[in-house]
Coordinates of C-alpha atoms in Angstrom, one line a residue:
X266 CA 26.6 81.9 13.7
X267 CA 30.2 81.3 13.0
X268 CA 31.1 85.1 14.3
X269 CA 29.4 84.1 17.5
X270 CA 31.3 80.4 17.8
X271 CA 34.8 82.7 16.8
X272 CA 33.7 84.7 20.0
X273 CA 32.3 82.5 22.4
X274 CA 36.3 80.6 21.7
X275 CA 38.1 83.5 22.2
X276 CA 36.1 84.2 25.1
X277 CA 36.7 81.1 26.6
X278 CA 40.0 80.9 25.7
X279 CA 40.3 84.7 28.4
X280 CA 38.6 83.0 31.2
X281 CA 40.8 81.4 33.3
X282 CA 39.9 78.3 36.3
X283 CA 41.6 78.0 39.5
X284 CA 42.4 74.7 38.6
X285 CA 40.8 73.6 42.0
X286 CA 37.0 71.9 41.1
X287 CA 34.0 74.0 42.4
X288 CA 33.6 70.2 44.0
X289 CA 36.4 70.8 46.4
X290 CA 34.8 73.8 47.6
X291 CA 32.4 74.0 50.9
X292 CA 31.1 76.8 52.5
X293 CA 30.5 77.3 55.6
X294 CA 27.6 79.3 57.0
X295 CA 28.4 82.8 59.2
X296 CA 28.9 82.0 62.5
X297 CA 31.2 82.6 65.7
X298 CA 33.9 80.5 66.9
X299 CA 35.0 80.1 70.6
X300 CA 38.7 79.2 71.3
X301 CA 40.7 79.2 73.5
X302 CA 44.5 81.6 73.0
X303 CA 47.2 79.1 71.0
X304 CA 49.4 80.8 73.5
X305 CA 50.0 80.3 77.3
X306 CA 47.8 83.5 78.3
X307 CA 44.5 81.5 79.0
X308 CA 42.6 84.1 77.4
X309 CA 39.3 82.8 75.4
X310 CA 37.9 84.6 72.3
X311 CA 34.8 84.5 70.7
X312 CA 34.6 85.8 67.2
X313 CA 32.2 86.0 64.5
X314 CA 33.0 84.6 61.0
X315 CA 30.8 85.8 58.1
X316 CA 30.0 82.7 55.5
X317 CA 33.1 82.0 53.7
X318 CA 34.2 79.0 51.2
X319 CA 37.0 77.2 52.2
X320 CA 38.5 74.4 50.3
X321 CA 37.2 70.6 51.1
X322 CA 40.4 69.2 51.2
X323 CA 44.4 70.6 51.4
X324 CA 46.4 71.9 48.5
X325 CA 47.7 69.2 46.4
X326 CA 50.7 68.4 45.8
X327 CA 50.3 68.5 42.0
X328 CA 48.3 72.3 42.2
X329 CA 51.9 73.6 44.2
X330 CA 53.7 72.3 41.1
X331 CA 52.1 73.9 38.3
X332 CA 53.1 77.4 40.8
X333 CA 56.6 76.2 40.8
X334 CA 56.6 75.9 37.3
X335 CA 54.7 78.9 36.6
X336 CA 58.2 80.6 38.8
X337 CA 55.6 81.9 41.0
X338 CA 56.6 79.9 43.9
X339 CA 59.6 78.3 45.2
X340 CA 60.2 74.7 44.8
X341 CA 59.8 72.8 48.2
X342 CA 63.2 71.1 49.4
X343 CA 64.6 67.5 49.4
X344 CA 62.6 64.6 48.5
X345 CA 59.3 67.3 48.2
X346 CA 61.1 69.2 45.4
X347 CA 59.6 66.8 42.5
X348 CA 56.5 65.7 44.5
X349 CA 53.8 66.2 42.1
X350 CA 50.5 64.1 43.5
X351 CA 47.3 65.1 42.8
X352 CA 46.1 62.6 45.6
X353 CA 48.6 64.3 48.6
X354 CA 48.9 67.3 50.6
X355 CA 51.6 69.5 49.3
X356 CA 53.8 69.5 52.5
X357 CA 57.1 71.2 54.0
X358 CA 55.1 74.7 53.1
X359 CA 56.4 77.8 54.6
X360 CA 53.8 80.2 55.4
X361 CA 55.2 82.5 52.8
X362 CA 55.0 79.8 50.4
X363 CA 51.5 79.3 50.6
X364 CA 50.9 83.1 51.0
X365 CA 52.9 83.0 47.3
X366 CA 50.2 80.3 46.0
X367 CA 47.3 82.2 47.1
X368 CA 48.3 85.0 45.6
X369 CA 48.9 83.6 42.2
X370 CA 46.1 81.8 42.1
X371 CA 44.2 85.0 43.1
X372 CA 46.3 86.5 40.3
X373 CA 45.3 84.3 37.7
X374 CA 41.9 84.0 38.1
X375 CA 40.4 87.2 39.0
X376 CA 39.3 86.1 42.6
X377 CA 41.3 86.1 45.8
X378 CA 42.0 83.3 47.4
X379 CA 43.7 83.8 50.9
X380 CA 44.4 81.6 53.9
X381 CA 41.6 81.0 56.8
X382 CA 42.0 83.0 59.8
X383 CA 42.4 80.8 62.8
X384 CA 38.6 81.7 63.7
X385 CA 37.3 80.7 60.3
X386 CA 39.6 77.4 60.7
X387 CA 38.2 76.6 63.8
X388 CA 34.7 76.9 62.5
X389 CA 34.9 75.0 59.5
X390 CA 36.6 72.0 61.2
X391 CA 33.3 72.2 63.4
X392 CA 33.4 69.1 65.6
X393 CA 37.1 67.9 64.8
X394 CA 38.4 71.4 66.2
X395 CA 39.6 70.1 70.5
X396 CA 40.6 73.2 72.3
X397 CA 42.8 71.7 74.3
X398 CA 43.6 73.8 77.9
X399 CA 47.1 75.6 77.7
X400 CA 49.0 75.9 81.1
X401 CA 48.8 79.4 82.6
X402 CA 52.0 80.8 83.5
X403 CA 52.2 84.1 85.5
X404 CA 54.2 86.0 82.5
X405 CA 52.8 84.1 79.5
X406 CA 54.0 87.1 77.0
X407 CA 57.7 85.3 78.2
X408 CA 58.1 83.1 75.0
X409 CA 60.5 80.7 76.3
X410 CA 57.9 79.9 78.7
X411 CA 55.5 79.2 75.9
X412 CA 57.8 76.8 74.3
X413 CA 59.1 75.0 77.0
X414 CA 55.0 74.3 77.7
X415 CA 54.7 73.4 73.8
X416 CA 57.8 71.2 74.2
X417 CA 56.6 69.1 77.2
X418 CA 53.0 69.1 75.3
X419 CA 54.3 67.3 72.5
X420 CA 56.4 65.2 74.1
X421 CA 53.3 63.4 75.9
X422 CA 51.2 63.3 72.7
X423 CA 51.4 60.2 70.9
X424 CA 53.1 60.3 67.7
X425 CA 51.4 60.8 64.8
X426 CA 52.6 58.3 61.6
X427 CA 54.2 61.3 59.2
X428 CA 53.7 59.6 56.0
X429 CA 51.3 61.5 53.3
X430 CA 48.0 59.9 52.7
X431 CA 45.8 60.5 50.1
X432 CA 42.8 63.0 50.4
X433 CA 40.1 61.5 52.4
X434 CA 42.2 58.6 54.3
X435 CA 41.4 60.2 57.9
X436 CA 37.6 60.9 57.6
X437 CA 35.4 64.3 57.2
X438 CA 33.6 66.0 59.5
X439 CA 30.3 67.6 59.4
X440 CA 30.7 70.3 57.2
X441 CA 32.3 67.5 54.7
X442 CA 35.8 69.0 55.2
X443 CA 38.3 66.0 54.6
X444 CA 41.1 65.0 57.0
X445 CA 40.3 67.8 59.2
X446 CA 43.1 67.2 62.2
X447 CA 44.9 64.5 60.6
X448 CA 48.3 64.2 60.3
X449 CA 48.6 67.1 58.2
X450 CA 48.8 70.9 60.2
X451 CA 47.5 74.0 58.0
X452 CA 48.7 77.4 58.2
X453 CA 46.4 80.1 59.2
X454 CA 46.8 83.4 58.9
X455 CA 46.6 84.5 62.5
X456 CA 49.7 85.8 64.2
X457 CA 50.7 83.9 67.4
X458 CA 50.6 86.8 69.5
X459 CA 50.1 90.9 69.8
X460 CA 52.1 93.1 67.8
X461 CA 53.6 95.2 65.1
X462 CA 55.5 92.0 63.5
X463 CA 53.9 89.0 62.7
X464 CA 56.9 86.1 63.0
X465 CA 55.0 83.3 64.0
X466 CA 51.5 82.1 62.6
X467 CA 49.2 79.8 63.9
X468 CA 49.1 76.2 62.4
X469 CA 45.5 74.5 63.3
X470 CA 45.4 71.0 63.7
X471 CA 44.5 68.1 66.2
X472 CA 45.6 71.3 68.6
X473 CA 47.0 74.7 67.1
X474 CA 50.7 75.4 67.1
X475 CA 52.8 78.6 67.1
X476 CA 55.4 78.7 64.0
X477 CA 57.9 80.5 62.3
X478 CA 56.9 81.7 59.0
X479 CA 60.2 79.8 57.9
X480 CA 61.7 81.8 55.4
X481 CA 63.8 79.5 53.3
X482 CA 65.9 82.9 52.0
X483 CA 68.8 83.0 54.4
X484 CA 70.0 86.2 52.8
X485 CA 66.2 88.0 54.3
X486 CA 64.9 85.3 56.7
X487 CA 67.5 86.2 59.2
X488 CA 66.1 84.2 62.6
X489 CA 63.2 82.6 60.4
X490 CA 65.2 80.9 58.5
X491 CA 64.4 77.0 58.7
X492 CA 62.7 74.0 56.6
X493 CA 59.6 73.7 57.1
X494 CA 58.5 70.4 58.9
X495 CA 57.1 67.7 56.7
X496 CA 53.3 67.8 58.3
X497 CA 52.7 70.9 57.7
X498 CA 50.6 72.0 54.4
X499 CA 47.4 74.5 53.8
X500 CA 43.8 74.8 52.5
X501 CA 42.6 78.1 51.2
X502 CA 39.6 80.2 51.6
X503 CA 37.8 81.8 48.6
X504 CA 36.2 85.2 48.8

């Protein structure tokens, strides 16, 4: 009896959790979502997602720390470098920092965790996803064209109040998703456009967005280099 309590602790003392409560996981049932393209092309897609579990809510604030302190991801800047909330989005995310969490969590327990494609975003935010009709320019591979479009987009929308609110505050949707187009973007991990190099990802939200990755290196980030805005966090999918 006591061999098997020595082993059951020393087996339980090898398995490791994500950290993340099998509560704040949903999944969503296989499925295809329609969209329209984040850029100015017009084009419409249709793809199929199989069932996937994404998380309920966004990375915490607190769950980014203990991967800073862990030195497996890089402290956020300003005011967000000692945020630690368990409550709040962890915010001011490049891509590649939440690429980094991913993979340590994946790391550390066994199973990979990974951002949503922009398809399995928009099918998980279900009824919250608007695919709001881009303008159609004649050369809409052009990019300033794309952001002078995004520019006069935004600058018609009304403004969304920036500050953090805690999980839950803006409502769930269907699936039971929480603060699904909020005030809070997420990063997908669907390029922007068609090519080799992937420089700008999709960030989902009340509409999607093209972004830099925003590499916060400016020794390797070369024209990427930037600070992330302070909206923008992430949720992860679980395979």
């Amino acid at each position: 009896m006591r061999a098997l309590l020595v082993g059951a602790m020393l087996l339980g003392g090898c398995m490791q959790t994500s950290g993340i409560d099998e509560s704040d996981w949903v999944r969503i049932a296989a499925g295809t979502a329609r969209y329209q393209a984040a850029d100015a092309s017009g084009a419409t897609f249709e793809q199929h997602s199989d069932g996937f579990a994404i998380m309920r809510r966004q990375v915490s604030q607190a769950e980014y720390a203990a991967c800073v302190a862990a030195n497996a991801c890089l402290p956020l800047d300003g005011d967000l470098r000692e945020a630690s909330a368990a409550d709040l989005a962890a915010v001011g995310v490049s891509w590649m920092d939440a690429s980094a969490y991913a993979q340590w969590l994946t790391q550390r327990t066994g199973v990979v965790h990974r951002l949503p494609t922009y398809a399995e975003w928009v099918l998980a935010a279900g009824e919250a996803f608007q695919d709001i009709q881009a303008e159609v320019f004649d050369d809409a591979r052009n990019p300033a064209q794309r952001w002078l479009a995004e520019y006069d987009r935004e600058s018609r929308r009304k403004p969304l109040d920036p500050r953090p609110r805690a999980f839950g505050s803006q409502g769930s949707n269907a699936n039971g998703l929480l603060d699904v187009a909020g005030n809070v973007w997420e990063w997908t991990d669907s390029c922007f456009g068609k090519g080799d190099f992937c420089g700008i990802r999709i960030a989902a939200g009340q509409h999607p967005s093209g972004l830099s990755d925003f590499v916060r290196d400016p020794v390797s980030g070369a024209c990427s280099v930037g600070v992330p805005p302070s909206n923008l966090g992430f949720r992860l999918v679980r395979e």
